[in-house]
Short mmCIF file of C-alpha atoms in Angstrom, two decimals:
data_model
loop_
_atom_site.label_atom_id
_atom_site.label_comp_id
_atom_site.label_asym_id
_atom_site.label_seq_id
_atom_site.Cartn_x
_atom_site.Cartn_y
_atom_site.Cartn_z
CA MET A 1 -37.33 34.33 -26.40
CA HIS A 2 -33.67 34.29 -25.37
CA PRO A 3 -31.31 32.03 -27.26
CA ALA A 4 -30.12 29.02 -25.25
CA ILE A 5 -26.57 30.32 -25.55
CA ARG A 6 -25.32 33.73 -26.62
CA ILE A 7 -21.58 34.30 -26.88
CA SER A 8 -20.48 37.84 -27.77
CA SER A 9 -16.93 38.87 -28.73
CA VAL A 10 -15.31 36.50 -26.28
CA THR A 11 -11.54 36.49 -26.00
CA LYS A 12 -9.31 34.52 -23.67
CA ARG A 13 -5.55 34.38 -23.50
CA PHE A 14 -3.44 31.87 -21.56
CA GLY A 15 0.01 33.48 -21.41
CA ALA A 16 1.18 33.85 -25.00
CA THR A 17 -1.58 31.62 -26.37
CA LEU A 18 -4.75 33.20 -27.66
CA ALA A 19 -7.24 30.45 -26.83
CA LEU A 20 -10.38 32.35 -27.90
CA ALA A 21 -9.92 35.11 -30.46
CA GLY A 22 -13.25 36.92 -30.52
CA ILE A 23 -16.02 34.32 -30.62
CA ASP A 24 -19.57 35.33 -31.53
CA LEU A 25 -22.16 32.58 -31.48
CA GLU A 26 -25.85 32.10 -30.83
CA ILE A 27 -27.50 28.74 -30.29
CA ALA A 28 -31.29 28.64 -30.32
CA GLN A 29 -33.36 26.84 -27.72
CA GLY A 30 -34.01 23.22 -28.67
CA GLU A 31 -31.12 23.01 -31.15
CA PHE A 32 -28.77 20.04 -31.42
CA PHE A 33 -25.54 21.91 -32.07
CA GLY A 34 -22.05 20.66 -32.85
CA LEU A 35 -18.82 22.38 -31.90
CA LEU A 36 -15.99 20.86 -33.89
CA GLY A 37 -12.32 21.58 -34.23
CA PRO A 38 -8.88 20.02 -33.93
CA ASN A 39 -7.17 19.66 -30.53
CA GLY A 40 -6.29 23.08 -29.15
CA ALA A 41 -8.91 24.88 -31.26
CA GLY A 42 -10.57 26.33 -28.16
CA LYS A 43 -13.65 24.09 -27.81
CA THR A 44 -13.06 23.09 -24.19
CA THR A 45 -12.01 26.64 -23.25
CA LEU A 46 -15.26 27.95 -24.71
CA ILE A 47 -17.30 25.35 -22.83
CA SER A 48 -15.35 26.08 -19.63
CA ALA A 49 -16.05 29.79 -20.04
CA LEU A 50 -19.74 29.01 -20.47
CA ALA A 51 -19.67 26.91 -17.29
CA GLY A 52 -17.82 29.60 -15.31
CA LEU A 53 -14.67 27.49 -14.94
CA VAL A 54 -12.68 29.93 -17.06
CA ARG A 55 -12.98 33.70 -16.80
CA VAL A 56 -12.76 35.40 -20.16
CA ASP A 57 -10.62 38.49 -20.85
CA SER A 58 -13.37 40.29 -22.75
CA GLY A 59 -16.84 39.71 -24.13
CA SER A 60 -19.81 38.05 -22.51
CA LEU A 61 -21.55 34.68 -22.35
CA GLN A 62 -25.18 34.05 -21.52
CA VAL A 63 -27.20 30.92 -20.85
CA MET A 64 -30.92 31.44 -21.56
CA GLY A 65 -30.37 35.19 -21.16
CA HIS A 66 -28.41 34.95 -17.86
CA ASP A 67 -24.85 36.23 -17.83
CA VAL A 68 -22.46 33.52 -16.62
CA GLN A 69 -20.57 35.98 -14.40
CA SER A 70 -23.03 38.55 -13.07
CA ALA A 71 -25.97 36.09 -12.84
CA TYR A 72 -23.91 32.95 -12.31
CA ARG A 73 -26.41 31.23 -10.03
CA SER A 74 -29.22 31.35 -12.61
CA ALA A 75 -26.87 30.57 -15.51
CA ARG A 76 -25.39 27.50 -13.80
CA ARG A 77 -28.81 26.13 -12.82
CA LEU A 78 -29.76 26.18 -16.51
CA LEU A 79 -26.62 24.44 -17.72
CA GLY A 80 -25.48 20.82 -17.47
CA VAL A 81 -21.93 20.00 -18.49
CA VAL A 82 -20.43 16.58 -19.14
CA PRO A 83 -16.69 17.16 -18.80
CA GLN A 84 -14.20 15.60 -21.15
CA GLU A 85 -11.98 14.16 -18.41
CA LEU A 86 -13.12 10.96 -16.72
CA VAL A 87 -13.28 12.38 -13.19
CA PHE A 88 -15.01 10.94 -10.14
CA ASP A 89 -15.00 11.05 -6.36
CA PRO A 90 -13.79 7.66 -5.09
CA PHE A 91 -15.39 8.04 -1.66
CA PHE A 92 -18.99 7.64 -2.78
CA THR A 93 -21.38 5.26 -4.50
CA VAL A 94 -23.12 6.10 -7.78
CA ARG A 95 -26.41 6.96 -6.05
CA GLU A 96 -24.66 9.08 -3.39
CA THR A 97 -22.76 10.91 -6.13
CA LEU A 98 -25.96 11.76 -8.00
CA ARG A 99 -27.88 12.78 -4.88
CA MET A 100 -25.07 15.06 -3.81
CA GLN A 101 -24.81 16.62 -7.26
CA SER A 102 -28.53 17.29 -7.13
CA GLY A 103 -28.10 18.86 -3.69
CA TYR A 104 -25.30 21.15 -4.92
CA PHE A 105 -27.82 22.54 -7.39
CA GLY A 106 -30.21 23.21 -4.54
CA ILE A 107 -32.64 20.40 -5.38
CA ARG A 108 -33.93 18.20 -2.59
CA ASN A 109 -36.35 15.28 -2.92
CA ASN A 110 -35.09 14.61 -6.43
CA ASN A 111 -34.96 10.84 -6.05
CA ALA A 112 -37.62 10.02 -8.66
CA TRP A 113 -35.71 11.84 -11.42
CA ILE A 114 -32.35 10.47 -10.22
CA GLU A 115 -33.72 6.91 -10.42
CA GLU A 116 -35.09 7.65 -13.90
CA VAL A 117 -31.69 8.89 -15.07
CA ILE A 118 -30.03 5.83 -13.50
CA GLU A 119 -32.40 3.54 -15.42
CA ALA A 120 -32.16 5.48 -18.69
CA LEU A 121 -28.36 5.25 -18.64
CA ASP A 122 -28.47 1.59 -17.64
CA LEU A 123 -26.76 2.21 -14.31
CA GLY A 124 -29.30 0.33 -12.18
CA ASP A 125 -27.00 -2.60 -11.37
CA LYS A 126 -24.24 -0.27 -10.26
CA ALA A 127 -26.24 2.30 -8.31
CA ALA A 128 -24.99 1.04 -4.94
CA ALA A 129 -21.43 0.39 -6.15
CA SER A 130 -18.50 2.58 -5.17
CA MET A 131 -17.35 4.88 -7.97
CA ARG A 132 -13.82 3.49 -7.73
CA THR A 133 -15.01 -0.01 -8.72
CA LEU A 134 -16.66 1.06 -11.99
CA SER A 135 -15.24 0.54 -15.47
CA GLY A 136 -14.37 3.56 -17.62
CA GLY A 137 -17.60 3.27 -19.59
CA MET A 138 -19.70 3.15 -16.41
CA LYS A 139 -17.88 6.16 -14.99
CA ARG A 140 -18.68 8.01 -18.23
CA ARG A 141 -22.36 7.18 -17.77
CA VAL A 142 -22.25 8.59 -14.24
CA LEU A 143 -20.67 11.80 -15.58
CA VAL A 144 -23.57 12.15 -18.01
CA ALA A 145 -26.06 11.44 -15.22
CA GLN A 146 -24.40 14.05 -12.99
CA ALA A 147 -24.86 16.69 -15.68
CA LEU A 148 -28.55 15.86 -15.92
CA VAL A 149 -29.61 15.58 -12.25
CA HIS A 150 -30.88 19.16 -12.13
CA ARG A 151 -32.78 18.81 -15.45
CA PRO A 152 -30.90 21.63 -17.20
CA PRO A 153 -32.54 23.01 -20.35
CA VAL A 154 -29.07 23.40 -21.91
CA ILE A 155 -26.75 20.38 -21.94
CA VAL A 156 -23.13 20.53 -23.07
CA LEU A 157 -21.39 17.27 -23.86
CA ASP A 158 -17.62 17.60 -24.21
CA GLU A 159 -16.56 14.48 -26.09
CA PRO A 160 -19.01 12.22 -24.26
CA THR A 161 -18.21 9.08 -26.23
CA ALA A 162 -14.41 9.27 -26.14
CA GLY A 163 -13.13 5.76 -25.50
CA VAL A 164 -16.48 4.12 -24.79
CA ASP A 165 -18.02 1.01 -26.26
CA VAL A 166 -20.77 0.78 -28.86
CA GLU A 167 -23.43 -0.26 -26.35
CA LEU A 168 -22.88 2.86 -24.23
CA ARG A 169 -22.86 5.08 -27.29
CA GLN A 170 -26.23 3.76 -28.33
CA THR A 171 -27.67 4.06 -24.81
CA LEU A 172 -26.28 7.56 -24.52
CA TRP A 173 -27.46 8.83 -27.90
CA HIS A 174 -30.88 7.33 -27.38
CA PHE A 175 -31.23 9.24 -24.12
CA ILE A 176 -29.74 12.49 -25.45
CA ARG A 177 -32.04 12.44 -28.48
CA ARG A 178 -34.96 11.86 -26.17
CA LEU A 179 -33.95 14.90 -24.13
CA ASN A 180 -33.51 16.95 -27.29
CA GLY A 181 -36.95 15.80 -28.41
CA GLU A 182 -38.33 17.05 -25.09
CA GLY A 183 -36.92 20.52 -25.82
CA HIS A 184 -33.46 20.43 -24.22
CA THR A 185 -30.75 22.24 -26.14
CA ILE A 186 -27.75 20.01 -26.81
CA VAL A 187 -24.25 21.26 -27.54
CA LEU A 188 -21.84 18.54 -28.56
CA THR A 189 -18.12 18.49 -29.11
CA THR A 190 -16.68 15.33 -30.53
CA HIS A 191 -13.85 14.00 -32.63
CA TYR A 192 -16.22 11.35 -34.01
CA LEU A 193 -17.49 13.38 -36.94
CA GLU A 194 -20.04 10.76 -37.97
CA GLU A 195 -21.77 11.38 -34.62
CA ALA A 196 -21.90 15.12 -35.24
CA GLU A 197 -23.15 14.48 -38.79
CA SER A 198 -25.89 12.15 -37.55
CA TYR A 199 -27.20 14.24 -34.67
CA CYS A 200 -26.30 17.91 -35.08
CA GLU A 201 -28.59 20.24 -37.03
CA ARG A 202 -26.02 23.01 -37.06
CA ILE A 203 -22.27 23.00 -36.66
CA ALA A 204 -19.56 25.52 -35.80
CA MET A 205 -15.98 24.68 -36.67
CA LEU A 206 -13.27 26.24 -34.58
CA LYS A 207 -9.65 26.73 -35.41
CA GLN A 208 -7.07 28.57 -33.32
CA GLY A 209 -9.75 30.19 -31.23
CA ARG A 210 -11.88 31.42 -34.14
CA ILE A 211 -15.05 30.17 -35.75
CA VAL A 212 -14.05 29.33 -39.32
CA ALA A 213 -17.35 27.78 -40.43
CA LEU A 214 -20.88 28.05 -39.07
CA ASP A 215 -23.85 26.62 -40.90
CA THR A 216 -26.40 23.84 -40.96
CA THR A 217 -24.88 20.38 -41.31
CA ALA A 218 -26.61 19.96 -44.68
CA ASN A 219 -25.17 23.22 -46.02
CA LEU A 220 -21.67 22.39 -44.85
CA LEU A 221 -21.86 19.02 -46.56
CA ARG A 222 -23.19 20.63 -49.72
CA GLN A 223 -20.57 23.33 -49.68
CA PHE A 224 -17.47 21.41 -48.71
CA SER A 225 -18.13 17.80 -49.58
CA VAL A 226 -19.09 15.81 -52.69
CA HIS A 227 -20.91 12.61 -53.65
CA ARG A 228 -18.77 9.84 -55.05
CA LEU A 229 -19.46 7.31 -57.77
CA ARG A 230 -17.22 4.28 -57.31
CA LEU A 231 -16.80 1.93 -60.28
CA ARG A 232 -15.08 -1.39 -60.57
CA LEU A 233 -14.62 -2.29 -64.23
CA ALA A 234 -15.01 -5.83 -65.55
CA ALA A 235 -11.91 -7.58 -66.95
CA GLY A 236 -10.63 -5.83 -70.09
CA GLY A 237 -12.70 -2.71 -69.45
CA GLU A 238 -11.16 0.75 -69.79
CA LEU A 239 -12.50 4.01 -68.43
CA PRO A 240 -13.56 6.36 -71.27
CA VAL A 241 -11.04 9.09 -71.95
CA ALA A 242 -13.72 11.72 -71.34
CA LEU A 243 -13.94 10.65 -67.69
CA ARG A 244 -10.22 10.10 -67.03
CA ALA A 245 -9.55 13.72 -66.08
CA ARG A 246 -12.04 13.71 -63.23
CA ALA A 247 -11.45 10.15 -61.99
CA VAL A 248 -9.10 8.94 -59.29
CA GLU A 249 -7.98 5.34 -59.05
CA GLU A 250 -8.29 3.84 -55.55
CA ALA A 251 -7.63 0.18 -54.72
CA GLY A 252 -8.58 -1.11 -58.18
CA SER A 253 -11.67 1.10 -58.50
CA TRP A 254 -12.29 4.40 -60.22
CA VAL A 255 -13.80 7.17 -58.10
CA LEU A 256 -15.69 10.01 -59.77
CA SER A 257 -16.77 13.01 -57.71
CA PHE A 258 -19.96 14.94 -58.39
CA ALA A 259 -21.84 17.67 -56.56
CA ASP A 260 -25.41 16.92 -57.62
CA PHE A 261 -27.33 13.73 -58.38
CA ALA A 262 -28.37 15.25 -61.71
CA GLU A 263 -24.83 14.59 -62.91
CA VAL A 264 -25.13 10.84 -62.34
CA GLU A 265 -27.22 10.18 -65.42
CA ALA A 266 -24.70 11.99 -67.65
CA LEU A 267 -21.83 10.00 -66.16
CA LEU A 268 -23.61 6.69 -66.66
CA ALA A 269 -24.55 7.70 -70.23
CA THR A 270 -20.89 8.36 -71.04
CA LEU A 271 -19.98 4.91 -69.71
CA ARG A 272 -22.81 3.26 -71.64
CA GLU A 273 -21.91 4.95 -74.91
CA ALA A 274 -18.27 3.90 -74.55
CA GLY A 275 -19.41 0.30 -73.95
CA CYS A 276 -17.46 0.22 -70.73
CA PRO A 277 -18.14 -3.09 -68.86
CA ILE A 278 -18.85 -2.47 -65.14
CA SER A 279 -18.71 -5.21 -62.52
CA GLU A 280 -19.57 -3.11 -59.46
CA ILE A 281 -20.97 0.35 -58.86
CA ASN A 282 -21.92 2.30 -55.76
CA ILE A 283 -22.59 5.87 -54.75
CA GLY A 284 -21.10 7.30 -51.56
CA GLN A 285 -22.70 10.07 -49.53
CA PRO A 286 -20.85 13.29 -48.68
CA GLU A 287 -19.05 13.00 -45.34
CA LEU A 288 -18.60 15.59 -42.66
CA GLU A 289 -15.00 14.52 -42.25
CA GLU A 290 -14.33 15.70 -45.77
CA ALA A 291 -16.06 19.01 -45.12
CA PHE A 292 -14.12 19.38 -41.86
CA LEU A 293 -10.79 18.77 -43.58
CA ALA A 294 -11.69 21.13 -46.40
CA VAL A 295 -12.54 23.92 -43.96
CA MET A 296 -9.41 23.37 -41.89
CA GLN A 297 -7.21 23.36 -44.99
CA ARG A 298 -8.98 26.40 -46.44
CA ASP A 299 -8.14 28.38 -43.33
CA ALA A 300 -4.62 27.02 -42.93
CA MET B 1 -28.94 26.72 1.55
CA THR B 2 -29.45 23.22 0.14
CA GLY B 3 -26.23 23.50 -1.86
CA PHE B 4 -24.24 24.54 1.20
CA ARG B 5 -25.81 21.82 3.34
CA THR B 6 -25.05 19.19 0.72
CA LEU B 7 -21.42 20.23 0.46
CA LEU B 8 -21.11 20.17 4.25
CA TYR B 9 -22.73 16.72 4.36
CA LYS B 10 -20.41 15.45 1.64
CA GLU B 11 -17.32 16.75 3.45
CA VAL B 12 -18.41 15.14 6.74
CA LEU B 13 -19.34 11.87 5.02
CA ARG B 14 -15.97 11.85 3.27
CA PHE B 15 -13.97 11.74 6.50
CA TRP B 16 -16.54 9.56 8.26
CA LYS B 17 -16.22 6.86 5.60
CA VAL B 18 -12.51 6.53 6.39
CA SER B 19 -12.84 7.15 10.11
CA PHE B 20 -10.19 4.61 10.99
CA GLN B 21 -7.68 6.83 9.28
CA THR B 22 -9.22 10.23 10.05
CA ILE B 23 -10.42 9.72 13.65
CA ALA B 24 -9.01 6.57 15.26
CA ALA B 25 -5.41 7.10 14.06
CA PRO B 26 -4.98 10.66 15.42
CA VAL B 27 -6.62 9.64 18.71
CA LEU B 28 -4.08 6.83 19.02
CA THR B 29 -1.21 9.22 18.18
CA ALA B 30 -2.32 11.62 20.92
CA LEU B 31 -2.55 8.72 23.36
CA MET B 32 1.02 7.73 22.48
CA TYR B 33 2.20 11.27 23.21
CA LEU B 34 0.45 11.17 26.56
CA LEU B 35 1.86 7.75 27.46
CA ILE B 36 5.43 8.62 26.55
CA PHE B 37 5.66 12.21 27.73
CA SER B 38 3.74 11.70 30.97
CA HIS B 39 5.81 8.62 31.81
CA VAL B 40 9.17 10.18 30.95
CA LEU B 41 8.57 13.67 32.29
CA ALA B 42 6.27 13.05 35.26
CA GLY B 43 8.23 14.02 38.34
CA HIS B 44 10.73 16.03 36.28
CA VAL B 45 8.41 18.74 35.02
CA ARG B 46 5.87 20.58 37.07
CA VAL B 47 4.24 23.43 35.18
CA TYR B 48 1.62 24.55 37.66
CA ASP B 49 1.90 23.69 41.36
CA SER B 50 -1.63 22.37 41.67
CA ILE B 51 -1.67 20.29 38.47
CA GLY B 52 0.17 17.09 37.60
CA TYR B 53 2.09 16.98 34.30
CA ALA B 54 -0.21 14.39 32.69
CA ALA B 55 -3.27 16.51 33.50
CA PHE B 56 -1.48 19.59 32.15
CA LEU B 57 -0.70 17.73 28.95
CA VAL B 58 -4.27 16.59 28.19
CA PRO B 59 -5.84 19.94 27.10
CA GLY B 60 -2.80 20.72 24.94
CA LEU B 61 -3.02 17.34 23.22
CA VAL B 62 -6.77 17.71 22.70
CA MET B 63 -6.33 21.15 21.16
CA MET B 64 -3.40 20.00 19.02
CA ALA B 65 -5.60 17.16 17.73
CA ILE B 66 -8.41 19.61 16.94
CA LEU B 67 -6.08 21.97 15.10
CA GLN B 68 -4.12 19.41 13.11
CA ASN B 69 -7.21 17.45 12.08
CA ALA B 70 -9.18 20.54 11.10
CA PHE B 71 -6.28 21.54 8.85
CA ALA B 72 -5.92 18.02 7.47
CA ASN B 73 -9.61 17.77 6.62
CA SER B 74 -10.03 20.81 4.41
CA SER B 75 -6.55 20.69 2.90
CA SER B 76 -6.58 16.99 2.00
CA SER B 77 -10.10 17.11 0.63
CA LEU B 78 -9.31 20.04 -1.64
CA ILE B 79 -5.97 18.76 -2.90
CA GLN B 80 -7.53 15.36 -3.66
CA SER B 81 -10.38 16.99 -5.52
CA LYS B 82 -7.97 19.17 -7.47
CA VAL B 83 -5.52 16.41 -8.34
CA THR B 84 -8.25 13.94 -9.36
CA GLY B 85 -10.25 16.68 -11.09
CA ASN B 86 -13.52 16.07 -9.24
CA ILE B 87 -13.39 19.65 -7.88
CA ILE B 88 -15.35 20.41 -11.06
CA PHE B 89 -18.47 18.94 -9.40
CA MET B 90 -18.33 21.70 -6.80
CA LEU B 91 -17.45 24.43 -9.32
CA LEU B 92 -20.21 23.78 -11.87
CA PRO B 93 -23.19 24.20 -9.47
CA PRO B 94 -24.47 27.60 -8.31
CA LEU B 95 -22.58 27.54 -4.98
CA SER B 96 -21.29 30.93 -3.81
CA TYR B 97 -17.70 31.28 -2.63
CA GLY B 98 -19.07 32.02 0.88
CA GLU B 99 -21.03 28.75 0.94
CA PHE B 100 -17.97 26.93 -0.35
CA TRP B 101 -15.78 28.37 2.42
CA LEU B 102 -18.31 27.81 5.20
CA ALA B 103 -18.99 24.19 4.23
CA TYR B 104 -15.28 23.28 4.18
CA VAL B 105 -14.58 25.14 7.43
CA LEU B 106 -17.53 23.64 9.30
CA ALA B 107 -16.62 20.12 8.15
CA ALA B 108 -13.04 20.76 9.32
CA VAL B 109 -14.31 21.98 12.70
CA ILE B 110 -16.54 18.92 13.04
CA ARG B 111 -13.65 16.55 12.33
CA GLY B 112 -11.41 18.48 14.71
CA LEU B 113 -14.03 18.31 17.46
CA VAL B 114 -14.71 14.60 16.92
CA VAL B 115 -11.00 13.77 17.14
CA GLY B 116 -10.52 16.17 20.06
CA LEU B 117 -13.40 14.59 21.93
CA GLY B 118 -11.93 11.15 21.19
CA VAL B 119 -8.58 12.22 22.64
CA LEU B 120 -10.30 13.68 25.70
CA LEU B 121 -12.27 10.48 26.26
CA VAL B 122 -9.26 8.14 26.08
CA THR B 123 -7.15 10.42 28.26
CA LEU B 124 -9.85 10.40 30.92
CA PHE B 125 -8.50 7.00 31.91
CA TRP B 126 -5.19 8.66 32.69
CA ASP B 127 -5.75 11.81 34.54
CA THR B 128 -9.06 13.62 34.63
CA PRO B 129 -8.57 17.27 33.89
CA LEU B 130 -10.81 19.82 35.57
CA LEU B 131 -13.45 21.76 33.67
CA VAL B 132 -13.33 25.13 35.37
CA ALA B 133 -14.77 27.25 32.54
CA PRO B 134 -16.38 25.09 29.81
CA LEU B 135 -17.45 28.09 27.75
CA TRP B 136 -13.82 29.04 27.13
CA ILE B 137 -13.12 25.46 26.09
CA ILE B 138 -15.94 25.55 23.55
CA VAL B 139 -15.03 29.01 22.22
CA PHE B 140 -11.34 28.19 21.70
CA ALA B 141 -12.09 24.75 20.27
CA LEU B 142 -14.44 26.26 17.69
CA LEU B 143 -12.20 29.20 16.84
CA GLY B 144 -9.06 27.06 16.68
CA GLY B 145 -10.75 24.51 14.43
CA ALA B 146 -12.14 27.25 12.19
CA ILE B 147 -8.74 28.96 11.87
CA LEU B 148 -6.92 25.77 10.95
CA GLY B 149 -9.79 24.68 8.69
CA THR B 150 -9.45 28.02 6.89
CA LEU B 151 -5.67 27.61 6.67
CA GLY B 152 -6.36 24.17 5.21
CA ILE B 153 -8.47 25.75 2.47
CA ILE B 154 -5.67 28.21 1.66
CA ALA B 155 -3.12 25.38 1.53
CA GLY B 156 -5.42 23.05 -0.45
CA VAL B 157 -6.24 25.71 -3.04
CA TRP B 158 -2.65 26.96 -3.30
CA ALA B 159 -0.93 23.56 -3.55
CA ASP B 160 -0.76 21.95 -6.98
CA HIS B 161 0.85 18.73 -5.74
CA TYR B 162 0.77 16.63 -2.60
CA ASP B 163 4.40 17.51 -1.79
CA GLN B 164 3.57 21.23 -1.73
CA LEU B 165 0.78 20.51 0.72
CA ALA B 166 3.11 18.33 2.81
CA ALA B 167 5.62 21.20 2.89
CA PHE B 168 2.91 23.59 4.10
CA GLN B 169 1.92 21.12 6.79
CA ASN B 170 5.41 20.10 7.90
CA PHE B 171 7.11 23.49 7.75
CA ILE B 172 4.29 25.74 8.92
CA ILE B 173 1.48 23.91 10.71
CA VAL B 174 3.51 21.32 12.67
CA PRO B 175 6.11 23.84 14.03
CA LEU B 176 3.33 26.29 14.94
CA THR B 177 1.42 23.62 16.88
CA PHE B 178 4.44 21.97 18.51
CA LEU B 179 6.06 25.27 19.55
CA SER B 180 2.91 26.59 21.15
CA GLY B 181 3.03 25.27 24.68
CA VAL B 182 1.34 21.92 24.16
CA PHE B 183 4.02 20.14 26.15
CA TYR B 184 5.26 22.98 28.38
CA SER B 185 4.49 26.43 29.74
CA ILE B 186 6.27 29.17 27.81
CA HIS B 187 7.43 30.54 31.18
CA SER B 188 9.86 27.65 31.25
CA LEU B 189 11.50 28.87 28.02
CA PRO B 190 14.50 31.24 27.71
CA PRO B 191 13.45 34.91 27.15
CA PHE B 192 14.08 34.84 23.37
CA TRP B 193 11.87 31.80 22.78
CA GLN B 194 9.31 33.15 25.19
CA ALA B 195 9.11 36.39 23.20
CA LEU B 196 8.93 34.44 19.94
CA SER B 197 6.09 32.28 21.28
CA HIS B 198 4.02 35.41 21.77
CA TRP B 199 4.04 35.84 17.96
CA ASN B 200 2.61 32.37 17.48
CA PRO B 201 -1.21 32.57 17.33
CA VAL B 202 -1.49 28.84 18.10
CA PHE B 203 0.04 29.54 21.53
CA TYR B 204 -3.00 31.72 22.36
CA MET B 205 -5.43 29.03 21.14
CA ILE B 206 -3.86 26.41 23.39
CA ASP B 207 -3.34 28.72 26.35
CA GLY B 208 -6.95 29.94 26.23
CA PHE B 209 -8.23 26.39 25.76
CA ARG B 210 -6.20 25.22 28.75
CA TYR B 211 -7.56 28.08 30.85
CA GLY B 212 -11.02 26.54 30.40
CA PHE B 213 -9.79 23.37 32.10
CA PHE B 214 -7.71 24.73 34.97
CA GLY B 215 -8.54 28.41 35.32
CA ILE B 216 -4.79 29.02 34.99
CA SER B 217 -2.95 30.23 31.90
CA ASP B 218 0.28 31.88 30.77
CA VAL B 219 -1.58 34.98 29.50
CA SER B 220 -5.08 36.35 30.07
CA PRO B 221 -7.77 34.34 28.23
CA TRP B 222 -9.18 37.65 27.01
CA LEU B 223 -5.90 38.43 25.27
CA SER B 224 -5.93 34.92 23.82
CA LEU B 225 -9.50 35.44 22.63
CA MET B 226 -8.57 38.75 21.01
CA VAL B 227 -5.56 37.29 19.17
CA THR B 228 -7.45 34.16 18.13
CA GLY B 229 -10.55 36.08 17.04
CA THR B 230 -8.49 38.60 15.07
CA SER B 231 -6.53 35.79 13.40
CA PHE B 232 -9.78 34.13 12.40
CA VAL B 233 -11.28 37.30 10.93
CA LEU B 234 -8.10 38.09 8.97
CA LEU B 235 -7.68 34.57 7.62
CA ALA B 236 -11.38 34.23 6.78
CA GLY B 237 -11.24 37.55 4.90
CA LEU B 238 -8.13 36.47 3.00
CA THR B 239 -9.64 33.10 2.11
CA LEU B 240 -12.94 34.57 0.98
CA ALA B 241 -11.09 37.09 -1.21
CA MET B 242 -9.02 34.25 -2.65
CA LEU B 243 -12.09 32.14 -3.42
CA LYS B 244 -13.95 35.12 -4.88
CA SER B 245 -11.06 35.83 -7.23
CA GLY B 246 -11.14 32.22 -8.42
CA TYR B 247 -7.42 31.82 -7.58
CA LYS B 248 -6.26 28.43 -8.91
CA LEU B 249 -9.86 27.21 -9.18
CA ARG B 250 -11.33 29.27 -12.02
CA SER B 251 -8.58 30.17 -14.50
#
């Protein structure tokens, strides 16, 4: 079985800027994959190369085994891309836009699926409205719908929730997870790392056109992030000297980092033995943001 | 073919939805030309002995409307799509560069013909031109529209801003169409300008088109057909090569 996406030794230069510096990446069919990186890391260039919007200088890209240049028709039929920019054609209504997008992909009599996508993305009330009259959030929904009209097995979402409200995010993620559950491969780029952490099984982090980390989300969290024990001491309480070295004071609380839950008992025992009075205690989960920053700083 | 047909449909629907601006306005402009020029110059200018000036003017105005509107259709659609970014919707699907070209050119030809027909219909109230050889009329209308539609694609793809497109239109297309014998026969020009007119391919489009109405022309319609046909093949080849290379569309 071909991987959903295979990227081999891809390089791309824009003038003096090396946008992609030899990318190798495979994404399996059915994966929910995250592509993270700071602005200018090469995420959108990589997606554009995959979609045939950018022609690479060397290397190759395949969608479900079809080369995006030599077999572009097959590759594009298998790929749906939600672009980052909020673009639309002001001449047409939502339904016209979706029917035309379906037609561009060579699909006629696609109305049943188009209506299903319209309903799933809560666009029913606006289906007959002109694109120019829609709010930003509604336009974003149409962009997502446009990427899905030809039922692509591989869906790339380039910052799909940038600047949209909570309701849309929930509608969108509900639908995307449903599609992923039905076997569609999802590739997500986002600056909202909590979204990537919640949905992506595997993550690649890009920096200056290179992949600087590639692993499962759980492994990245384990490797680059820590759990935190946050303590607020009762009046008169003092943190035991044994814990001072590893504690950081933040807004009146002490924060102790630990890698494994097995350490928690030892920490609490130290506090108990010292008779340290505690008024509040909570344990924070590792965060992808922390892992992201650690990776970016490691490769600075 | 569904992709090509959809793109053609979209391009036709696009201009049809704003038909007041894309059809009615150019028809009115052509009518103004006819009113003013035929009123001012009637009696002063006689191009062909057997044909009144207003009748002489009509085919030229019809062809000018076809050419200018064919160019406007493809060029304005592409520059709008590029500037607003929605060109991506045509670049992501599996459309070939040939389908892309053909859809834009055919839509441009259709708009040119609709406007041209509109001009012909309103000018019928003025002075009914003859229709000596309708096949020539159809051939030159189609070829002229296709050439200017293709030029519109070149301009729309090349231009990054509206002012660049306006420069292309105002400094290339308008002089070529105005200095092509729409309002006069080139035989009435001094020798230098006459010789220069023979280098203008639009002159052959209009002269051949006019031959279809009156059976009279400045040069043989076969020569006009050869020049027009060759221009079309060369421009189509250039445009297809440009689209295949991804020039300004796929970086």
